[in-house]
């Protein structure tokens, strides 16, 4: 299902077979993409577009190193963490400084969730991320932030691709690999936003995704080791393309915004159809594991207290339990209340010895 959007308004229509959705919750759009792909410009564009449609977006900037933002941010990481100070304090380079700033911010992310919880009138939450994509996608803080938000709100990833740079088939393949890894890592619905269509139409990229031969021809035009790798990878990614949403956009002119929000509508459906059941399944697995661990611990505790000995003996001689000597019966009935484990252990040992003497007497 490679979907490319046609014109539409903010898509919110749901047919009767749709999964249960919660229209009271804002939709979160996390913007990710390679450095310079146009994430920040895209944020500014969709923010303006939503305002023009009388929708209320809430904007969060998570890039601590950005010098100037072209949009007003409701929450800005730069207000909480001074990236240059972090670099000085921890003696880090620029990338280390950005990662550490994001880590520091992630420790307070529950406060962001609290703020969002209190906002009742917002339709969308837009999140801008640092320039270096790996800072967010492969760091603990990026995972903490995206997981925390996706657990509470319908969340969609907008993967911004620089269409101009992707006219090079090897660069195109690197972008697709990144999009693919993000999709499988987060399991969230993802839209590939082919940005900068005011410079180059994204038709060629859609064609490469739909027609394997065309992409091969493009690769043949520049033989290299990386082209060979891209050729092999394109075979693997063929499956991934089927589940991918793509849309052409120009963050500068605003062309394609309506199409983007149409895709967001379908991605939100996917969130409820696939991400939520996956989350519930995960919760069940964790609960089951916890139960099993608790049972194992309880069993261990019983063994430590000698109860298991008694249970085994019960199984071997079910009729004898009624004829047990008083010390053994007493242990069974009453000593559970004794909180002192040492005393219980001594008593159980004495009881077992007494029982052994009793059985020896019987035979
Ligand atoms: N022509 C054109 N230029 C664009 C478009 N979107 C972004 N740009 C330009 O691309 C450059 C990078 O844009 P940004 O929005 O800063 O990109 P970014 O991904 O946020 O960059 P980092 O955060 O540094 O990774 C800027 O010079 C933008 O003006 C677009 O749709 N068309
Ligand atoms: Mg940016």
mmCIF file of C-alpha atoms and ligand atoms in Angstrom:
data_model
loop_
_atom_site.group_PDB
_atom_site.id
_atom_site.type_symbol
_atom_site.label_atom_id
_atom_site.label_comp_id
_atom_site.label_asym_id
_atom_site.label_seq_id
_atom_site.Cartn_x
_atom_site.Cartn_y
_atom_site.Cartn_z
ATOM 1 C CA UNK A 1 0.000 0.000 0.000
ATOM 2 C CA UNK A 2 2.233 2.799 -1.197
ATOM 3 C CA UNK A 3 -0.078 5.739 -0.759
ATOM 4 C CA UNK A 4 0.397 9.113 -2.322
ATOM 5 C CA UNK A 5 -2.133 11.703 -1.326
ATOM 6 C CA UNK A 6 -4.480 13.748 -3.439
ATOM 7 C CA UNK A 7 -5.994 17.069 -2.372
ATOM 8 C CA UNK A 8 -8.037 17.278 0.791
ATOM 9 C CA UNK A 9 -8.567 19.337 3.916
ATOM 10 C CA UNK A 10 -7.391 18.237 7.395
ATOM 11 C CA UNK A 11 -8.507 14.628 7.179
ATOM 12 C CA UNK A 12 -10.596 13.523 10.097
ATOM 13 C CA UNK A 13 -13.277 11.398 8.461
ATOM 14 C CA UNK A 14 -13.704 7.895 9.836
ATOM 15 C CA UNK A 15 -15.893 5.175 8.374
ATOM 16 C CA UNK A 16 -18.006 2.877 10.539
ATOM 17 C CA UNK A 17 -15.354 0.124 10.501
ATOM 18 C CA UNK A 18 -12.705 2.398 11.991
ATOM 19 C CA UNK A 19 -11.075 1.383 15.235
ATOM 20 C CA UNK A 20 -11.955 3.335 18.359
ATOM 21 C CA UNK A 21 -10.302 6.721 18.180
ATOM 22 C CA UNK A 22 -10.279 9.545 20.659
ATOM 23 C CA UNK A 23 -11.034 12.850 18.978
ATOM 24 C CA UNK A 24 -10.498 14.706 22.251
ATOM 25 C CA UNK A 25 -6.788 13.971 22.072
ATOM 26 C CA UNK A 26 -4.462 16.088 19.953
ATOM 27 C CA UNK A 27 -2.504 14.363 17.201
ATOM 28 C CA UNK A 28 1.263 14.495 17.733
ATOM 29 C CA UNK A 29 3.516 14.947 14.701
ATOM 30 C CA UNK A 30 7.202 14.225 15.356
ATOM 31 C CA UNK A 31 9.401 15.710 12.639
ATOM 32 C CA UNK A 32 12.537 13.706 11.871
ATOM 33 C CA UNK A 33 15.003 13.822 9.007
ATOM 34 C CA UNK A 34 18.596 14.221 7.915
ATOM 35 C CA UNK A 35 20.424 17.469 8.675
ATOM 36 C CA UNK A 36 19.228 20.329 6.486
ATOM 37 C CA UNK A 37 16.310 18.372 5.001
ATOM 38 C CA UNK A 38 13.938 21.164 6.020
ATOM 39 C CA UNK A 39 12.429 19.965 9.337
ATOM 40 C CA UNK A 40 12.292 23.417 10.897
ATOM 41 C CA UNK A 41 10.902 25.079 7.740
ATOM 42 C CA UNK A 42 8.336 22.296 7.492
ATOM 43 C CA UNK A 43 7.326 22.888 11.121
ATOM 44 C CA UNK A 44 6.882 26.569 10.426
ATOM 45 C CA UNK A 45 4.832 25.816 7.304
ATOM 46 C CA UNK A 46 2.411 23.322 8.829
ATOM 47 C CA UNK A 47 2.058 25.511 11.917
ATOM 48 C CA UNK A 48 0.979 28.432 9.717
ATOM 49 C CA UNK A 49 -1.247 26.175 7.622
ATOM 50 C CA UNK A 50 -3.065 24.838 10.691
ATOM 51 C CA UNK A 51 -3.621 28.338 12.055
ATOM 52 C CA UNK A 52 -5.102 29.314 8.681
ATOM 53 C CA UNK A 53 -7.522 26.368 9.012
ATOM 54 C CA UNK A 54 -8.513 27.478 12.535
ATOM 55 C CA UNK A 55 -6.830 24.456 14.054
ATOM 56 C CA UNK A 56 -4.828 24.965 17.190
ATOM 57 C CA UNK A 57 -1.280 23.557 17.140
ATOM 58 C CA UNK A 58 1.009 23.363 20.158
ATOM 59 C CA UNK A 59 4.650 23.634 19.137
ATOM 60 C CA UNK A 60 7.627 22.027 20.868
ATOM 61 C CA UNK A 61 11.247 22.571 19.848
ATOM 62 C CA UNK A 62 13.676 19.835 20.921
ATOM 63 C CA UNK A 63 16.692 21.185 19.024
ATOM 64 C CA UNK A 64 18.966 22.761 21.654
ATOM 65 C CA UNK A 65 21.456 23.993 19.038
ATOM 66 C CA UNK A 66 19.162 25.910 16.697
ATOM 67 C CA UNK A 67 20.122 29.585 16.514
ATOM 68 C CA UNK A 68 16.806 31.076 15.487
ATOM 69 C CA UNK A 69 13.366 29.547 15.088
ATOM 70 C CA UNK A 70 11.047 30.704 12.305
ATOM 71 C CA UNK A 71 7.977 29.788 14.412
ATOM 72 C CA UNK A 72 6.874 30.651 17.951
ATOM 73 C CA UNK A 73 7.463 27.612 20.175
ATOM 74 C CA UNK A 74 5.201 26.938 23.151
ATOM 75 C CA UNK A 75 7.895 24.781 24.717
ATOM 76 C CA UNK A 76 11.526 25.328 23.759
ATOM 77 C CA UNK A 77 14.319 23.059 25.029
ATOM 78 C CA UNK A 78 16.630 26.103 24.890
ATOM 79 C CA UNK A 79 14.689 27.703 27.755
ATOM 80 C CA UNK A 80 15.565 24.768 30.031
ATOM 81 C CA UNK A 81 18.986 23.638 28.816
ATOM 82 C CA UNK A 82 21.815 25.864 27.622
ATOM 83 C CA UNK A 83 23.579 23.697 25.093
ATOM 84 C CA UNK A 84 26.850 25.676 25.116
ATOM 85 C CA UNK A 85 26.972 25.552 28.915
ATOM 86 C CA UNK A 86 26.435 21.782 28.760
ATOM 87 C CA UNK A 87 29.361 21.507 26.326
ATOM 88 C CA UNK A 88 31.587 23.522 28.693
ATOM 89 C CA UNK A 89 30.469 21.807 31.877
ATOM 90 C CA UNK A 90 30.827 18.261 30.582
ATOM 91 C CA UNK A 91 33.700 19.052 28.189
ATOM 92 C CA UNK A 92 31.854 17.795 25.142
ATOM 93 C CA UNK A 93 31.916 18.438 21.428
ATOM 94 C CA UNK A 94 28.849 19.795 19.581
ATOM 95 C CA UNK A 95 27.140 16.415 19.070
ATOM 96 C CA UNK A 96 27.868 15.251 22.628
ATOM 97 C CA UNK A 97 26.481 18.583 23.845
ATOM 98 C CA UNK A 98 23.249 18.123 21.885
ATOM 99 C CA UNK A 99 22.791 14.523 23.081
ATOM 100 C CA UNK A 100 23.461 15.456 26.719
ATOM 101 C CA UNK A 101 21.099 18.451 26.502
ATOM 102 C CA UNK A 102 18.370 16.174 25.146
ATOM 103 C CA UNK A 103 19.104 13.608 27.869
ATOM 104 C CA UNK A 104 18.779 16.302 30.526
ATOM 105 C CA UNK A 105 15.525 17.491 29.004
ATOM 106 C CA UNK A 106 14.160 13.922 28.785
ATOM 107 C CA UNK A 107 14.485 13.571 32.565
ATOM 108 C CA UNK A 108 11.881 16.337 32.878
ATOM 109 C CA UNK A 109 9.643 15.196 30.053
ATOM 110 C CA UNK A 110 6.890 14.194 32.470
ATOM 111 C CA UNK A 111 6.411 17.935 33.054
ATOM 112 C CA UNK A 112 5.777 18.424 29.332
ATOM 113 C CA UNK A 113 3.196 15.635 29.451
ATOM 114 C CA UNK A 114 1.553 17.316 32.450
ATOM 115 C CA UNK A 115 1.298 20.582 30.529
ATOM 116 C CA UNK A 116 -0.194 18.810 27.513
ATOM 117 C CA UNK A 117 -2.653 17.005 29.764
ATOM 118 C CA UNK A 118 -3.951 20.350 31.021
ATOM 119 C CA UNK A 119 -4.357 21.823 27.526
ATOM 120 C CA UNK A 120 -7.879 21.084 26.441
ATOM 121 C CA UNK A 121 -8.128 23.139 23.270
ATOM 122 C CA UNK A 122 -5.244 21.915 21.120
ATOM 123 C CA UNK A 123 -5.698 19.864 17.936
ATOM 124 C CA UNK A 124 -2.085 19.089 17.068
ATOM 125 C CA UNK A 125 1.260 18.900 18.845
ATOM 126 C CA UNK A 126 4.179 19.574 16.500
ATOM 127 C CA UNK A 127 7.659 18.480 17.572
ATOM 128 C CA UNK A 128 10.887 19.664 15.936
ATOM 129 C CA UNK A 129 14.024 17.563 16.546
ATOM 130 C CA UNK A 130 17.783 18.184 16.402
ATOM 131 C CA UNK A 131 19.579 18.436 13.071
ATOM 132 C CA UNK A 132 21.547 15.224 13.487
ATOM 133 C CA UNK A 133 18.870 12.587 13.086
ATOM 134 C CA UNK A 134 20.708 9.959 15.143
ATOM 135 C CA UNK A 135 20.605 12.225 18.209
ATOM 136 C CA UNK A 136 16.898 11.583 18.439
ATOM 137 C CA UNK A 137 16.434 8.236 16.734
ATOM 138 C CA UNK A 138 19.232 6.268 18.395
ATOM 139 C CA UNK A 139 19.550 7.942 21.783
ATOM 140 C CA UNK A 140 17.871 6.787 24.979
ATOM 141 C CA UNK A 141 16.261 10.193 25.424
ATOM 142 C CA UNK A 142 14.738 10.166 21.928
ATOM 143 C CA UNK A 143 13.198 6.768 22.630
ATOM 144 C CA UNK A 144 11.970 7.867 26.072
ATOM 145 C CA UNK A 145 10.356 10.997 24.624
ATOM 146 C CA UNK A 146 8.726 9.321 21.614
ATOM 147 C CA UNK A 147 7.522 6.315 23.644
ATOM 148 C CA UNK A 148 6.126 8.496 26.429
ATOM 149 C CA UNK A 149 4.216 10.686 24.039
ATOM 150 C CA UNK A 150 2.996 7.827 21.829
ATOM 151 C CA UNK A 151 1.617 6.027 24.887
ATOM 152 C CA UNK A 152 -0.608 8.994 25.649
ATOM 153 C CA UNK A 153 -1.457 10.519 22.260
ATOM 154 C CA UNK A 154 -2.001 9.390 18.671
ATOM 155 C CA UNK A 155 1.444 9.963 17.224
ATOM 156 C CA UNK A 156 2.701 10.125 13.652
ATOM 157 C CA UNK A 157 6.259 10.480 12.394
ATOM 158 C CA UNK A 158 6.901 12.893 9.543
ATOM 159 C CA UNK A 159 10.172 11.812 7.960
ATOM 160 C CA UNK A 160 11.461 14.817 6.021
ATOM 161 C CA UNK A 161 13.459 13.959 2.925
ATOM 162 C CA UNK A 162 15.448 16.469 0.902
ATOM 163 C CA UNK A 163 14.100 15.640 -2.569
ATOM 164 C CA UNK A 164 16.837 17.628 -4.289
ATOM 165 C CA UNK A 165 19.621 15.631 -2.647
ATOM 166 C CA UNK A 166 17.685 12.406 -3.211
ATOM 167 C CA UNK A 167 17.934 12.737 -6.984
ATOM 168 C CA UNK A 168 21.132 10.816 -6.287
ATOM 169 C CA UNK A 169 19.854 7.201 -6.029
ATOM 170 C CA UNK A 170 22.405 6.288 -3.332
ATOM 171 C CA UNK A 171 21.297 9.236 -1.142
ATOM 172 C CA UNK A 172 17.696 8.273 -1.839
ATOM 173 C CA UNK A 173 18.424 4.734 -0.656
ATOM 174 C CA UNK A 174 20.122 6.003 2.548
ATOM 175 C CA UNK A 175 17.034 8.069 3.323
ATOM 176 C CA UNK A 176 14.745 5.114 2.709
ATOM 177 C CA UNK A 177 16.905 2.918 4.954
ATOM 178 C CA UNK A 178 16.651 5.509 7.700
ATOM 179 C CA UNK A 179 12.893 5.844 7.298
ATOM 180 C CA UNK A 180 12.569 2.065 7.351
ATOM 181 C CA UNK A 181 14.659 1.652 10.514
ATOM 182 C CA UNK A 182 12.714 4.410 12.307
ATOM 183 C CA UNK A 183 9.404 2.839 11.329
ATOM 184 C CA UNK A 184 10.399 -0.603 12.593
ATOM 185 C CA UNK A 185 12.058 0.776 15.717
ATOM 186 C CA UNK A 186 9.196 2.986 16.854
ATOM 187 C CA UNK A 187 6.373 0.974 15.233
ATOM 188 C CA UNK A 188 4.604 4.277 14.736
ATOM 189 C CA UNK A 189 2.887 5.261 11.490
ATOM 190 C CA UNK A 190 5.311 7.150 9.288
ATOM 191 C CA UNK A 191 4.872 9.580 6.408
ATOM 192 C CA UNK A 192 7.778 10.252 4.064
ATOM 193 C CA UNK A 193 7.587 13.972 3.347
ATOM 194 C CA UNK A 194 9.452 14.635 0.107
ATOM 195 C CA UNK A 195 10.370 18.247 0.743
ATOM 196 C CA UNK A 196 11.612 21.040 -1.541
ATOM 197 C CA UNK A 197 9.316 20.131 -4.437
ATOM 198 C CA UNK A 198 9.489 23.765 -5.510
ATOM 199 C CA UNK A 199 12.973 22.885 -6.778
ATOM 200 C CA UNK A 200 12.507 19.281 -7.950
ATOM 201 C CA UNK A 201 9.257 17.395 -8.450
ATOM 202 C CA UNK A 202 9.120 14.256 -6.305
ATOM 203 C CA UNK A 203 7.621 12.165 -9.166
ATOM 204 C CA UNK A 204 10.964 10.488 -9.870
ATOM 205 C CA UNK A 205 11.201 9.240 -6.261
ATOM 206 C CA UNK A 206 7.664 7.817 -6.304
ATOM 207 C CA UNK A 207 8.506 6.091 -9.565
ATOM 208 C CA UNK A 208 11.674 4.588 -8.057
ATOM 209 C CA UNK A 209 9.569 3.208 -5.227
ATOM 210 C CA UNK A 210 6.905 1.787 -7.513
ATOM 211 C CA UNK A 211 9.122 0.468 -10.251
ATOM 212 C CA UNK A 212 12.208 -1.454 -9.257
ATOM 213 C CA UNK A 213 13.593 -1.412 -12.840
ATOM 214 C CA UNK A 214 13.607 2.397 -13.027
ATOM 215 C CA UNK A 215 15.590 2.602 -9.808
ATOM 216 C CA UNK A 216 18.066 0.013 -11.116
ATOM 217 C CA UNK A 217 18.550 2.082 -14.265
ATOM 218 C CA UNK A 218 19.286 5.165 -12.176
ATOM 219 C CA UNK A 219 21.864 3.178 -10.203
ATOM 220 C CA UNK A 220 23.442 1.817 -13.389
ATOM 221 C CA UNK A 221 24.199 5.383 -14.416
ATOM 222 C CA UNK A 222 26.680 5.701 -11.525
ATOM 223 C CA UNK A 223 28.463 2.392 -10.944
ATOM 224 C CA UNK A 224 30.239 2.224 -7.569
ATOM 225 C CA UNK A 225 30.445 -0.029 -4.555
ATOM 226 C CA UNK A 226 27.687 1.918 -2.802
ATOM 227 C CA UNK A 227 25.517 1.565 -5.938
ATOM 228 C CA UNK A 228 25.855 -2.204 -5.694
ATOM 229 C CA UNK A 229 24.885 -2.069 -2.048
ATOM 230 C CA UNK A 230 21.900 0.140 -2.880
ATOM 231 C CA UNK A 231 20.862 -2.335 -5.573
ATOM 232 C CA UNK A 232 20.761 -5.182 -3.068
ATOM 233 C CA UNK A 233 19.047 -3.039 -0.465
ATOM 234 C CA UNK A 234 16.355 -1.912 -2.880
ATOM 235 C CA UNK A 235 15.231 -5.525 -3.195
ATOM 236 C CA UNK A 236 14.813 -5.736 0.565
ATOM 237 C CA UNK A 237 13.056 -2.383 0.813
ATOM 238 C CA UNK A 238 10.505 -3.312 -1.826
ATOM 239 C CA UNK A 239 8.289 -4.815 0.888
ATOM 240 C CA UNK A 240 8.694 -1.742 3.069
ATOM 241 C CA UNK A 241 7.554 0.578 0.265
ATOM 242 C CA UNK A 242 4.195 -1.188 0.150
ATOM 243 C CA UNK A 243 3.346 0.063 3.649
ATOM 244 C CA UNK A 244 4.687 3.518 3.155
ATOM 245 C CA UNK A 245 2.901 6.836 2.858
ATOM 246 C CA UNK A 246 4.617 9.500 0.795
ATOM 247 C CA UNK A 247 3.737 13.066 0.060
ATOM 248 C CA UNK A 248 5.458 15.808 -1.926
ATOM 249 C CA UNK A 249 5.733 19.161 -0.167
ATOM 250 C CA UNK A 250 7.409 22.493 -0.404
ATOM 251 C CA UNK A 251 7.991 23.968 3.019
ATOM 252 C CA UNK A 252 8.751 27.271 1.307
ATOM 253 C CA UNK A 253 5.629 27.644 -0.863
ATOM 254 C CA UNK A 254 3.255 25.497 1.203
ATOM 255 C CA UNK A 255 2.377 23.320 -1.782
ATOM 256 C CA UNK A 256 1.263 19.846 -0.640
ATOM 257 C CA UNK A 257 0.223 20.733 2.938
ATOM 258 C CA UNK A 258 -3.364 19.590 2.384
ATOM 259 C CA UNK A 259 -2.077 16.266 1.052
ATOM 260 C CA UNK A 260 0.138 15.893 4.078
ATOM 261 C CA UNK A 261 -2.752 16.302 6.504
ATOM 262 C CA UNK A 262 -4.816 13.848 4.509
ATOM 263 C CA UNK A 263 -2.045 11.307 5.080
ATOM 264 C CA UNK A 264 -1.969 12.255 8.770
ATOM 265 C CA UNK A 265 -5.652 11.281 8.958
ATOM 266 C CA UNK A 266 -4.917 7.822 7.584
ATOM 267 C CA UNK A 267 -1.798 7.490 9.784
ATOM 268 C CA UNK A 268 -3.869 8.212 12.905
ATOM 269 C CA UNK A 269 -6.190 5.373 11.889
ATOM 270 C CA UNK A 270 -3.148 3.112 11.647
ATOM 271 C CA UNK A 271 -2.054 4.256 15.100
ATOM 272 C CA UNK A 272 -5.332 3.021 16.607
ATOM 273 C CA UNK A 273 -5.463 -0.116 14.451
ATOM 274 C CA UNK A 274 -1.884 -1.267 14.878
ATOM 275 C CA UNK A 275 0.123 0.662 17.447
ATOM 276 C CA UNK A 276 -2.446 0.531 20.262
ATOM 277 C CA UNK A 277 -3.036 -3.266 19.949
ATOM 278 C CA UNK A 278 0.771 -3.719 19.855
ATOM 279 C CA UNK A 279 1.065 -1.629 23.021
ATOM 280 C CA UNK A 280 -1.645 -3.666 24.746
ATOM 281 C CA UNK A 281 0.048 -6.905 23.727
ATOM 282 C CA UNK A 282 3.309 -5.568 25.142
ATOM 283 C CA UNK A 283 1.550 -4.671 28.387
ATOM 284 C CA UNK A 284 0.077 -8.197 28.630
ATOM 285 C CA UNK A 285 3.499 -9.779 28.072
ATOM 286 C CA UNK A 286 5.066 -7.574 30.778
ATOM 287 C CA UNK A 287 2.265 -8.332 33.246
ATOM 288 C CA UNK A 288 2.535 -12.064 32.550
ATOM 289 C CA UNK A 289 6.283 -11.953 33.072
ATOM 290 C CA UNK A 290 5.797 -10.085 36.349
ATOM 291 C CA UNK A 291 3.239 -12.669 37.516
ATOM 292 C CA UNK A 292 5.605 -15.498 36.650
ATOM 293 C CA UNK A 293 8.441 -13.820 38.512
ATOM 294 C CA UNK A 294 6.219 -13.306 41.538
ATOM 295 C CA UNK A 295 5.089 -16.921 41.467
ATOM 296 C CA UNK A 296 8.696 -18.100 41.241
ATOM 297 C CA UNK A 297 9.652 -15.907 44.195
ATOM 298 C CA UNK A 298 6.696 -17.158 46.217
ATOM 299 C CA UNK A 299 7.669 -20.725 45.450
ATOM 300 C CA UNK A 300 11.244 -20.003 46.502
ATOM 301 C CA UNK A 301 10.004 -18.439 49.718
ATOM 302 C CA UNK A 302 7.868 -21.496 50.439
ATOM 303 C CA UNK A 303 10.831 -23.765 49.853
ATOM 304 C CA UNK A 304 12.933 -21.624 52.175
ATOM 305 C CA UNK A 305 10.240 -21.900 54.830
ATOM 306 C CA UNK A 306 9.983 -25.670 54.427
ATOM 307 C CA UNK A 307 6.411 -25.670 53.150
ATOM 308 C CA UNK A 308 7.465 -27.415 49.979
ATOM 309 C CA UNK A 309 8.704 -30.391 52.033
ATOM 310 C CA UNK A 310 5.299 -30.679 53.557
ATOM 311 C CA UNK A 311 3.567 -30.445 50.191
ATOM 312 C CA UNK A 312 5.750 -33.181 48.743
ATOM 313 C CA UNK A 313 5.083 -35.412 51.715
ATOM 314 C CA UNK A 314 1.343 -34.738 51.379
ATOM 315 C CA UNK A 315 1.494 -35.942 47.816
ATOM 316 C CA UNK A 316 3.342 -39.135 48.728
ATOM 317 C CA UNK A 317 1.180 -40.047 51.758
ATOM 318 C CA UNK A 318 -2.136 -38.279 51.418
ATOM 319 C CA UNK A 319 -3.879 -40.472 54.032
ATOM 320 C CA UNK A 320 -1.227 -40.018 56.659
ATOM 321 C CA UNK A 321 -1.714 -36.312 57.053
ATOM 322 C CA UNK A 322 -4.606 -36.857 59.449
ATOM 323 C CA UNK A 323 -2.433 -39.131 61.603
ATOM 324 C CA UNK A 324 0.434 -36.714 61.875
ATOM 325 C CA UNK A 325 1.969 -36.165 65.259
ATOM 326 C CA UNK A 326 0.910 -32.961 66.983
ATOM 327 C CA UNK A 327 4.160 -31.123 66.247
ATOM 328 C CA UNK A 328 3.773 -31.597 62.488
ATOM 329 C CA UNK A 329 0.074 -30.706 62.479
ATOM 330 C CA UNK A 330 0.815 -27.654 64.550
ATOM 331 C CA UNK A 331 3.379 -26.530 62.054
ATOM 332 C CA UNK A 332 0.857 -26.936 59.241
ATOM 333 C CA UNK A 333 -1.927 -25.074 60.958
ATOM 334 C CA UNK A 334 -0.608 -22.275 62.964
ATOM 335 C CA UNK A 335 2.969 -21.381 62.357
ATOM 336 C CA UNK A 336 2.200 -19.393 59.214
ATOM 337 C CA UNK A 337 1.578 -16.438 61.479
ATOM 338 C CA UNK A 338 5.079 -16.577 62.850
ATOM 339 C CA UNK A 339 7.037 -13.873 61.162
ATOM 340 C CA UNK A 340 10.437 -15.018 62.406
ATOM 341 C CA UNK A 341 11.810 -17.172 59.609
ATOM 342 C CA UNK A 342 14.599 -18.641 61.699
ATOM 343 C CA UNK A 343 12.195 -19.944 64.327
ATOM 344 C CA UNK A 344 10.028 -21.413 61.574
ATOM 345 C CA UNK A 345 12.992 -23.062 59.948
ATOM 346 C CA UNK A 346 14.014 -24.687 63.238
ATOM 347 C CA UNK A 347 10.461 -25.780 63.915
ATOM 348 C CA UNK A 348 10.043 -27.231 60.447
ATOM 349 C CA UNK A 349 13.309 -29.145 60.776
ATOM 350 C CA UNK A 350 12.186 -30.505 64.147
ATOM 351 C CA UNK A 351 8.780 -31.330 62.685
ATOM 352 C CA UNK A 352 10.307 -33.161 59.743
ATOM 353 C CA UNK A 353 12.549 -35.175 62.082
ATOM 354 C CA UNK A 354 9.596 -35.970 64.269
ATOM 355 C CA UNK A 355 7.615 -37.083 61.240
ATOM 356 C CA UNK A 356 10.460 -39.307 60.090
ATOM 357 C CA UNK A 357 10.591 -40.975 63.533
ATOM 358 C CA UNK A 358 6.821 -41.405 63.362
ATOM 359 C CA UNK A 359 6.978 -43.044 59.917
ATOM 360 C CA UNK A 360 9.807 -45.315 61.035
ATOM 361 C CA UNK A 361 7.594 -46.398 63.932
ATOM 362 C CA UNK A 362 4.728 -47.195 61.567
ATOM 363 C CA UNK A 363 6.836 -49.459 59.376
HETATM 364 N N1 LIG B 1 13.705 25.665 -1.833
HETATM 365 C C1 LIG B 1 13.402 25.152 -0.660
HETATM 366 N N2 LIG B 1 14.256 25.274 0.357
HETATM 367 C C2 LIG B 1 13.906 24.740 1.539
HETATM 368 C C3 LIG B 1 12.682 24.058 1.755
HETATM 369 N N3 LIG B 1 12.629 23.636 3.032
HETATM 370 C C4 LIG B 1 13.770 24.038 3.602
HETATM 371 N N4 LIG B 1 14.540 24.697 2.711
HETATM 372 C C5 LIG B 1 15.876 25.266 2.953
HETATM 373 O O1 LIG B 1 16.729 24.213 3.445
HETATM 374 C C6 LIG B 1 17.618 24.716 4.417
HETATM 375 C C7 LIG B 1 17.488 23.894 5.690
HETATM 376 O O2 LIG B 1 16.214 24.078 6.233
HETATM 377 P P1 LIG B 1 15.892 23.805 7.757
HETATM 378 O O3 LIG B 1 14.437 23.948 7.914
HETATM 379 O O4 LIG B 1 16.760 24.602 8.623
HETATM 380 O O5 LIG B 1 16.313 22.300 7.825
HETATM 381 P P2 LIG B 1 16.461 21.396 9.144
HETATM 382 O O6 LIG B 1 16.227 20.005 8.726
HETATM 383 O O7 LIG B 1 15.629 21.937 10.231
HETATM 384 O O8 LIG B 1 17.974 21.636 9.466
HETATM 385 P P3 LIG B 1 18.747 21.136 10.781
HETATM 386 O O9 LIG B 1 17.824 21.338 11.931
HETATM 387 O O10 LIG B 1 19.954 21.996 10.840
HETATM 388 O O11 LIG B 1 19.054 19.725 10.500
HETATM 389 C C8 LIG B 1 17.263 26.191 4.604
HETATM 390 O O12 LIG B 1 18.129 26.961 3.843
HETATM 391 C C9 LIG B 1 15.867 26.295 4.058
HETATM 392 O O13 LIG B 1 15.567 27.553 3.553
HETATM 393 C C10 LIG B 1 11.797 23.961 0.644
HETATM 394 O O14 LIG B 1 10.712 23.391 0.688
HETATM 395 N N5 LIG B 1 12.213 24.525 -0.541
HETATM 396 MG MG1 LIG B 2 16.061 22.394 12.265
#
